[in-house]
Coordinates of C-alpha atoms and ligand atoms in Angstrom, one line a residue:
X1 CA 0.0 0.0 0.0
X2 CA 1.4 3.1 -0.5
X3 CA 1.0 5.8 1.9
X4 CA 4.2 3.5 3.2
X5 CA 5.8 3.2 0.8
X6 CA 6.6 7.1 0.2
X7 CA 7.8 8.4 2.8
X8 CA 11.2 11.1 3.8
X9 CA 11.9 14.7 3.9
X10 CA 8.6 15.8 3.3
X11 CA 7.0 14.3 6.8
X12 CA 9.6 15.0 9.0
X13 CA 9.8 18.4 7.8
X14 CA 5.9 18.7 9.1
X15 CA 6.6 17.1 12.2
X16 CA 9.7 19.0 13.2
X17 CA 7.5 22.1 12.4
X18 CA 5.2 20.8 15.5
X19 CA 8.5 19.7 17.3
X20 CA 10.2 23.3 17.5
X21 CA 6.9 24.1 18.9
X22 CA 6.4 22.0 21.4
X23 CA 2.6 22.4 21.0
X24 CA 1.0 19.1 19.9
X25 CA -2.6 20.0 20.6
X26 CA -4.5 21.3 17.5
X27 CA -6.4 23.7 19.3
X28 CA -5.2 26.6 21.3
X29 CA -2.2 27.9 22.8
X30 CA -1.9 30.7 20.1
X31 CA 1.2 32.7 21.5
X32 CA 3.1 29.3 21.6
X33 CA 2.4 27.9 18.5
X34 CA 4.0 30.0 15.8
X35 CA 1.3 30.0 14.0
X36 CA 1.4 26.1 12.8
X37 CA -1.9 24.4 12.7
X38 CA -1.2 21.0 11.0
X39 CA -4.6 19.7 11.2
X40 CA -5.8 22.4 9.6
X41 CA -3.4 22.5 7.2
X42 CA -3.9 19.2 6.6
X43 CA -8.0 19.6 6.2
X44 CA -7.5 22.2 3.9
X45 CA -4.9 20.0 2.1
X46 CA -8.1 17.4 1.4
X47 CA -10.2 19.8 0.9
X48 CA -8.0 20.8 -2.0
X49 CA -7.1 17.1 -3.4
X50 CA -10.9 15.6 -3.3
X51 CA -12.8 18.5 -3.9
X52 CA -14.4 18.8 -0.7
X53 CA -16.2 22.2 0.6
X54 CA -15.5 20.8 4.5
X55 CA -12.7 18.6 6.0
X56 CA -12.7 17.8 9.5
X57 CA -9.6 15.5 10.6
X58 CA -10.0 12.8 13.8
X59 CA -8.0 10.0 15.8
X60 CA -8.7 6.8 13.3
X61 CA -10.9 6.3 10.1
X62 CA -13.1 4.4 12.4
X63 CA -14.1 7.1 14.0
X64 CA -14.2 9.4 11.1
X65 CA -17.3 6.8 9.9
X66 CA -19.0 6.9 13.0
X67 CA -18.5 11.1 13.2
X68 CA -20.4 10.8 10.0
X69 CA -23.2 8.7 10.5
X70 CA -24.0 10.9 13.2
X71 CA -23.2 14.4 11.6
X72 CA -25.7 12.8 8.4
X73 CA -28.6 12.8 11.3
X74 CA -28.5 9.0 11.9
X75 CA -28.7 7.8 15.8
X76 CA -30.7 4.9 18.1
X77 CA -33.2 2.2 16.1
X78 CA -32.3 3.3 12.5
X79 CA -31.9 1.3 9.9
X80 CA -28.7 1.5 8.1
X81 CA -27.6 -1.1 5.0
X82 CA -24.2 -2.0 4.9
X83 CA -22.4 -4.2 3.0
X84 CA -21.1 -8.3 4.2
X85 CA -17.4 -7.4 2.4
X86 CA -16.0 -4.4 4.3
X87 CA -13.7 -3.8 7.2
X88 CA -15.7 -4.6 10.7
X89 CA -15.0 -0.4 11.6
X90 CA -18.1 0.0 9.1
X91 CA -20.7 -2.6 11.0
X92 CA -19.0 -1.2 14.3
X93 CA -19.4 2.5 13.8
X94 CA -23.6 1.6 13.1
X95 CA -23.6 -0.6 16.3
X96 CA -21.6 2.1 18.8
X97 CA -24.2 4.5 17.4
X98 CA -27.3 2.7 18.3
X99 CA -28.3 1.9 14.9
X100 CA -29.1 -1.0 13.5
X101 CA -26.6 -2.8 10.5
X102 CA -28.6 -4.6 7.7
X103 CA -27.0 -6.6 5.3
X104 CA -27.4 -6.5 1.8
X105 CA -25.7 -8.2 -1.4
X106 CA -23.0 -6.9 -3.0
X107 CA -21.6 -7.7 -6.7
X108 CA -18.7 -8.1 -9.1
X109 CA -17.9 -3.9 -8.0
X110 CA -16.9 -5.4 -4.7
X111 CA -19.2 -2.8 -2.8
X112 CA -22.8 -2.7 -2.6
X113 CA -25.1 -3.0 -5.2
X114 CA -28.6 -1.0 -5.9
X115 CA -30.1 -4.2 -6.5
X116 CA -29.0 -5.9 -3.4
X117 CA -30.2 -2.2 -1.6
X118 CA -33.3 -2.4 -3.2
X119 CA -34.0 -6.0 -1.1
X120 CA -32.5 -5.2 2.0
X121 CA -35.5 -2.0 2.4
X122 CA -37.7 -2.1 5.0
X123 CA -39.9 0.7 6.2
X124 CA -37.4 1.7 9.2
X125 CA -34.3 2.0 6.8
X126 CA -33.0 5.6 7.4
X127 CA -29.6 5.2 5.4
X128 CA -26.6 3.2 3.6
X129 CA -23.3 2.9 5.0
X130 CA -21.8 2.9 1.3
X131 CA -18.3 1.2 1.3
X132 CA -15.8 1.6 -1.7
X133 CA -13.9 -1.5 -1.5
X134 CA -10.4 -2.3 -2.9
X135 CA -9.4 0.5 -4.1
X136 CA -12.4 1.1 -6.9
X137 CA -15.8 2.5 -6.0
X138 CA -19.3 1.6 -6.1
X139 CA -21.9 1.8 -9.3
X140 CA -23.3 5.0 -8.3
X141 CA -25.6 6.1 -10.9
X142 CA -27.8 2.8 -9.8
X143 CA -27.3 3.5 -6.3
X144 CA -28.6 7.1 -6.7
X145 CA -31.6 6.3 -7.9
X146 CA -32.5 3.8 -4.7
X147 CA -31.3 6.4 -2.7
X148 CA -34.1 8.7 -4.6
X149 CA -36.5 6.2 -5.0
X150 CA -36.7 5.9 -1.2
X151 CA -35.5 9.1 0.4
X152 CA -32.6 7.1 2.0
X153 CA -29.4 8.7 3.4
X154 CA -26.4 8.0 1.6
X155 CA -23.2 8.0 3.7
X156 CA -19.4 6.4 2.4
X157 CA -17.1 4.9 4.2
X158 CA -14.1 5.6 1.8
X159 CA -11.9 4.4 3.9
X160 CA -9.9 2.0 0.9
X161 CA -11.0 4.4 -2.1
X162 CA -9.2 8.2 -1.3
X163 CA -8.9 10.1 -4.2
X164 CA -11.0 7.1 -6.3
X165 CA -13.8 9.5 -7.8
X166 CA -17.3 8.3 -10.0
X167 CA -17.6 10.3 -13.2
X168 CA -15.8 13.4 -11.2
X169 CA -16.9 13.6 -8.1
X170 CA -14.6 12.2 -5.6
X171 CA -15.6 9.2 -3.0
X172 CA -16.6 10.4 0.3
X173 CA -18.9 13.2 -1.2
X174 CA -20.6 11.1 -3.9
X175 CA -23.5 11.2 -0.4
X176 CA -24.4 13.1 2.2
X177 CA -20.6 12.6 4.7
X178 CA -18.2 10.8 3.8
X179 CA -15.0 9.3 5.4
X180 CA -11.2 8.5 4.8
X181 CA -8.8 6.1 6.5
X182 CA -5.0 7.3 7.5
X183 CA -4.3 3.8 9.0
X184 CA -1.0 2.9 8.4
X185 CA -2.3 0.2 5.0
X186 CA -4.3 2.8 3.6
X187 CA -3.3 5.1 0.6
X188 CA -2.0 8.2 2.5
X189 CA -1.2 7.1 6.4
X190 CA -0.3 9.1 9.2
X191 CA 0.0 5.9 11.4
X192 CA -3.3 6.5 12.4
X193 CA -5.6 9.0 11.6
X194 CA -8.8 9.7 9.7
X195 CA -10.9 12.4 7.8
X196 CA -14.4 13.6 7.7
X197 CA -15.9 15.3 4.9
X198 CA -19.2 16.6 3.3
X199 CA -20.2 19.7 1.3
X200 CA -22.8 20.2 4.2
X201 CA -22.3 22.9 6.0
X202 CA -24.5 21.7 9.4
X203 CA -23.0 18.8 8.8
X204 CA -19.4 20.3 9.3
X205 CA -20.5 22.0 12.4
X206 CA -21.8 19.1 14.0
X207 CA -18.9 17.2 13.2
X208 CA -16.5 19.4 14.4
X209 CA -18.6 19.4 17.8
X210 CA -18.7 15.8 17.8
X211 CA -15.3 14.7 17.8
X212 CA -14.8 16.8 20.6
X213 CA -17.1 17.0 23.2
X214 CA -19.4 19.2 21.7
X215 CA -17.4 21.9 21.8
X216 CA -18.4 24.3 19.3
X217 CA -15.2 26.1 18.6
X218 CA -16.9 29.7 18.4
X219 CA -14.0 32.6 19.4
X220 CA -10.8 31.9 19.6
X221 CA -10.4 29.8 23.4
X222 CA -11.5 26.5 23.3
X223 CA -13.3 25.2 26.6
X224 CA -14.6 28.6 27.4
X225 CA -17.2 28.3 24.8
X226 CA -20.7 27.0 24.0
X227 CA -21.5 23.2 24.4
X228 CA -24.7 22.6 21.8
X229 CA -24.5 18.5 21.5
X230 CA -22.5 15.9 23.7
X231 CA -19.7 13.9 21.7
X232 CA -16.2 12.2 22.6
X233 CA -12.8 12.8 21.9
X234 CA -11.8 11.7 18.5
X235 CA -9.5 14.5 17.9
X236 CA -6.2 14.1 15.8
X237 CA -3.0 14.7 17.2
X238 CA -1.1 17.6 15.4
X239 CA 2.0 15.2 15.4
X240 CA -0.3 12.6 13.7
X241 CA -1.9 15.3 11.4
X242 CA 1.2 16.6 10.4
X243 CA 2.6 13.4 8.9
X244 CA -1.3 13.5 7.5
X245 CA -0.6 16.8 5.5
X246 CA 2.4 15.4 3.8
X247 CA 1.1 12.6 2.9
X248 CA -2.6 13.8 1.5
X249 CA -0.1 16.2 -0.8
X250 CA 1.1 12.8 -2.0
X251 CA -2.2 11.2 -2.8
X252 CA -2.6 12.9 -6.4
X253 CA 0.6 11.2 -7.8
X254 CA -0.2 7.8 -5.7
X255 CA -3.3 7.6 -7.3
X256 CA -1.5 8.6 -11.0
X257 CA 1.3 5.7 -10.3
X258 CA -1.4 3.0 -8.9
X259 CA -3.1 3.5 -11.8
X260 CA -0.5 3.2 -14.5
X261 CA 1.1 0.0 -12.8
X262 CA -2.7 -1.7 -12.5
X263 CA -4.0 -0.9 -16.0
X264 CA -0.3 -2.1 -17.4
X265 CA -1.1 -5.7 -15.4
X266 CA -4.8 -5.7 -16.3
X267 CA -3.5 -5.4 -20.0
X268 CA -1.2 -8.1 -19.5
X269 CA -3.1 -10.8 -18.0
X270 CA -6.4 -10.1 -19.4
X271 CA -5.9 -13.4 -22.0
X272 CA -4.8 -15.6 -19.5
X273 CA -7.2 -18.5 -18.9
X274 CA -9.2 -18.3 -15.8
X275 CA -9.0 -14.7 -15.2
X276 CA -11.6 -12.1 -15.1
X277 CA -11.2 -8.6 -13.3
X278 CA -13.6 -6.9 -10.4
X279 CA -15.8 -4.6 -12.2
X280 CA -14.9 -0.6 -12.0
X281 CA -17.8 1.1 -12.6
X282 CA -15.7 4.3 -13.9
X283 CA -12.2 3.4 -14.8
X284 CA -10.7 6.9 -14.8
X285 CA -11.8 7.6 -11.3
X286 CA -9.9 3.9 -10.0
X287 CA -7.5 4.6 -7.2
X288 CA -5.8 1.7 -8.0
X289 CA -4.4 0.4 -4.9
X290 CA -5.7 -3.2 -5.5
X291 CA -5.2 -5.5 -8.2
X292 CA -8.7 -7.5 -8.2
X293 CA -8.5 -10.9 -9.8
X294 CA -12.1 -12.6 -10.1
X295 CA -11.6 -16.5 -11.2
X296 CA -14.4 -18.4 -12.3
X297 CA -15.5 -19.7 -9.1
X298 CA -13.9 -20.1 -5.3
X299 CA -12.4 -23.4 -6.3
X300 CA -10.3 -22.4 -8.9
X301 CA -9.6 -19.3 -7.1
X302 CA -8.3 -21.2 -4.2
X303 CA -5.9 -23.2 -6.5
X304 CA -4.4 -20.1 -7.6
X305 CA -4.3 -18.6 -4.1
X306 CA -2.2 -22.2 -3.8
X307 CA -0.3 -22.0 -6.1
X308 CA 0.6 -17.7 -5.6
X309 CA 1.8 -18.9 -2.3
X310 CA 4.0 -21.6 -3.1
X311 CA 5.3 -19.6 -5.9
X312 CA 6.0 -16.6 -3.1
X313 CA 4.0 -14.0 -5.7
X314 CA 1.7 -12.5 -2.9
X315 CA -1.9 -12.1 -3.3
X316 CA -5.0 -13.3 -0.9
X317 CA -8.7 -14.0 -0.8
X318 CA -10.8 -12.5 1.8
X319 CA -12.3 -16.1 2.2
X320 CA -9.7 -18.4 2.7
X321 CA -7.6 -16.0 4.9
X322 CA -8.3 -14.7 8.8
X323 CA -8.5 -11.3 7.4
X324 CA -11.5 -9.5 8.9
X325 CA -13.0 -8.1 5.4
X326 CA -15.6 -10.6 5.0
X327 CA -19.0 -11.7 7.1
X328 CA -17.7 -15.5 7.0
X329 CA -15.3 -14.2 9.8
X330 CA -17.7 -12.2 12.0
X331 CA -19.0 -14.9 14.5
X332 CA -18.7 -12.6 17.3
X333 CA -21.0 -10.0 15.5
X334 CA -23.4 -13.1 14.7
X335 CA -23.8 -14.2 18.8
X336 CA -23.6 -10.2 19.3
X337 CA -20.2 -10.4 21.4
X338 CA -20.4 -6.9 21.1
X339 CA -20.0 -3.7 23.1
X340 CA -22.7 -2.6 20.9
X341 CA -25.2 -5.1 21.3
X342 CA -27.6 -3.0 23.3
X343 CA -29.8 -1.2 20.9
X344 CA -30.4 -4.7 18.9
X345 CA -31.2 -6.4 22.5
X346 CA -33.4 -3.3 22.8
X347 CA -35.2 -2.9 19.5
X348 CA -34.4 -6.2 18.3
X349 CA -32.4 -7.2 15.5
X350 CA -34.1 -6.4 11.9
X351 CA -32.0 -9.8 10.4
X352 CA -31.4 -12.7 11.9
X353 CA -27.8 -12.1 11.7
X354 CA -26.9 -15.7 12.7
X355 CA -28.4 -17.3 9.6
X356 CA -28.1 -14.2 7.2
X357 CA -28.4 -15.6 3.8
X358 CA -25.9 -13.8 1.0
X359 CA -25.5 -15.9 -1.9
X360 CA -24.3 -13.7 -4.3
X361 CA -21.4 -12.2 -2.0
X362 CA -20.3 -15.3 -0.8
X363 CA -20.1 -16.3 -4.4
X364 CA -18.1 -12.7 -5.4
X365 CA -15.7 -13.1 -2.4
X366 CA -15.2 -16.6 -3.2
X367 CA -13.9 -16.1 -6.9
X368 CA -11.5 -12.7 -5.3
X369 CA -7.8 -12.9 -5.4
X370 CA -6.5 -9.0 -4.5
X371 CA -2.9 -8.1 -5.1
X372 CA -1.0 -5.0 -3.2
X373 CA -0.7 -2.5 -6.0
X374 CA 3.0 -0.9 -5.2
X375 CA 3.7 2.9 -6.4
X376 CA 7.8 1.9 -6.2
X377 CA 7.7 -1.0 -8.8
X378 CA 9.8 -0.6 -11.7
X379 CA 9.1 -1.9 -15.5
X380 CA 11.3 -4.9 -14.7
X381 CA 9.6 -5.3 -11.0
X382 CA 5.8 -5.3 -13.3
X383 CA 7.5 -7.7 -16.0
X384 CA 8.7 -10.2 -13.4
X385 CA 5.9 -10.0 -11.1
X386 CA 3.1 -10.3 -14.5
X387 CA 5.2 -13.3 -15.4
X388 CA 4.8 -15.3 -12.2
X389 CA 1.9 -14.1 -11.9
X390 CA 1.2 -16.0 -15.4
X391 CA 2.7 -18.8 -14.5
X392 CA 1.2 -19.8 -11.5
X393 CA -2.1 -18.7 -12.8
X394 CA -2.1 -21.1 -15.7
X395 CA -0.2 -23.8 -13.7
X396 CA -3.1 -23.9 -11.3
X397 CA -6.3 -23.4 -13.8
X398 CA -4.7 -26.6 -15.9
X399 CA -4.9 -28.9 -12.6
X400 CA -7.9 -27.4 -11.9
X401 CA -9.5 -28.3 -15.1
X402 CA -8.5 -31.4 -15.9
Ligands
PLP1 C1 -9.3 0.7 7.3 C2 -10.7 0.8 7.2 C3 -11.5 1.4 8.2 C4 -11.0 1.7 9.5 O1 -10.0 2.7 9.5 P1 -9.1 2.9 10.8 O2 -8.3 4.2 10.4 O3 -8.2 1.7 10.8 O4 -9.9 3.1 11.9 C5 -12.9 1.5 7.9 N1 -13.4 1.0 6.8 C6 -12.7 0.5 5.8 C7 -13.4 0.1 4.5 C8 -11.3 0.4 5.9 O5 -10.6 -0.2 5.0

């Protein structure tokens, strides 16, 4: 991933800014400070890359998704569709809210589909936890219309997909909120970290109270103002958000690079018996970061998961791995092991989420082999890499089918 993979000068020259200040709190303390204000800086830095009108930065993306499910008017007994294939921080932020997950289906985008929306409405549903997964982003124009159709809230979790955009308009404000990741395997990282964003002004504002305390940042000291709604402390570190601003800088030519080195492998392997690619519903506005293999069906996709790995290539299916993607590994969210189990004791669950039924994910996830996309790899590294990548492909589909 490669918010990791560039790194130097630029981020230590942010955090030595905040350093030679000695003021790592990213409000007050104006006579100290010198006048740096990394996360601001760094908000006005995403603002700028995605498009944004309002950037609020926090402690983790997780919290970022929960900051705006709540700033996008969504609390206690609503409804919210979410997707089986995401990371758990999406089901969790709707649970620590009160709120109530439902699943629906996703497709061959990897995310959510309008059909699989359209099925999962019942008369409570308030809104859809949209999640851009792998890199690529959702079929919007479908989704739009559901999200017409039935007056629904529309809210991204774009944690995987900063700087991935749908014919222009930049994931994370394709709905109402929107939010990023800076965990240390996302795009742009600053160890940890996250971003809210929206074109909403109220939204802003209640954000901005939200992830801390309710504070509502009117005049120039902070704790001597106003308190208009309770919240917590998700606020970012200026060390953290400094490291933040460098790297959101770098997310334009991330997004270039990923993109040259996965459309040069898509090219190449496109022939090769067996494989098929995750859909991108608009190709220009891919981030890249993953390379998504979808074989013909989890068999054959496990043979060449095999064969990757005996061949030391990389590569991985949410299924047959422990990663914490998919629903097949979220027992402790089917028996409700969970600090946010209350409201669904409460109000009851709206699935049974034991025996949740999800053909058509189970199938997608199944036939999914995703590759690291790297920004660093040179024409050689791509030749070599396409070329095992060939070969153990072909190797494993001619075992397979014989
Ligand atoms: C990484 C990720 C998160 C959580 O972000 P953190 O910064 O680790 O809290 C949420 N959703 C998705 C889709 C992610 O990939």
């Amino acid at each position: 991933m490669p918010g990791t993979e560039l790194f130097g000068a630029e981020e230590r020259k942010e955090i030595n800014d905040v350093l030679e200040t000695g003021i790592l709190f990213r409000y007050n303390h104006e006579a100290q400070r010198n006048n740096i204000w990394k996360a601001r800086e760094m908000e006005a830095e995403v603002c700028k890359v995605v498009g944004a009108k309002y950037a609020h930065a926090v402690s983790s993306g997780s919290t970022a998704i929960q900051t705006a499910l709540v700033a996008a008017g969504i609390g206690v007994g609503d409804e919210v569709i979410v997707p089986p294939f995401t990371y758990i921080a999406s089901v969790e932020a709707v649970l620590m809210i009160g709120a109530l997950p439902v699943f629906a289906e996703i497709d061959e985008t990897l995310c959510l589909s309008a059909e699989g929306i359209r099925k999962a409405i019942t008369p409570n549903t308030k809104a859809i936890c949209l999640v851009h997964m792998c890199g690529q982003m959702a079929d919007m124009d479908a989704i739009f219309e559901v999200v017409r159709e039935h007056d629904l809230i529309l809210v991204e979790d774009a944690g995987q997909a900063m700087g991935a955009s749908y014919k222009g308009t930049f994931t994370g404000l394709l709905g109402k909120t929107g939010a990023y990741s800076y965990d240390f395997f996302k795009i742009a990282t600053a160890g940890e970290g996250g971003v809210f964003v929206t074109n909403d002004e109220q939204a802003y504002k209640f954000a901005d109270s939200y992830a801390d305390h309710g504070h509502d940042h009117i005049g120039s000291n902070r704790g001597m103002e106003q308190h208009p709604i309770i919240g917590f402390n998700y606020r970012i570190s200026e060390l953290h958000a400094a490291v933040g601003l460098a790297q959101t800088r770098r997310v334009p030519y991330l997004v270039e690079k990923n993109n040259e080195h996965k459309k040069w492998l898509m090219n190449r392997l496109a022939n090769v018996p067996g494989v098929g690619f995750a859909r991108i519903p608009d190709p220009d506005g891919d981030s890249a970061t993953f390379l998504n293999l979808l074989l013909p069906d989890t068999e054959s996709a496990q043979a060449v998961v095999a064969e990757l790995n005996a061949a030391g290539v990389g590569g991985f299916n949410y299924w047959f791995t422990n990663m914490y993607h998919f629903i097949n590994q979220w027992d402790h969210f089917k028996e409700m092991r969970t600090a946010g189990k209350l409201a669904v004791q409460i109000l009851g669950a709206p699935q049974d989420y034991a025996n949740l039924d999800l053909p058509k994910s189970q199938e997608v996830i199944g036939r999914l082999i995703s590759f690291g996309v790297r920004v660093t790899w040179t024409q050689t590294e791509l030749e070599t890499l396409a070329n095992k990548l060939e070969a153990a492909i072909r190797k494993a589909m001619a075992a397979y089918t014989c």
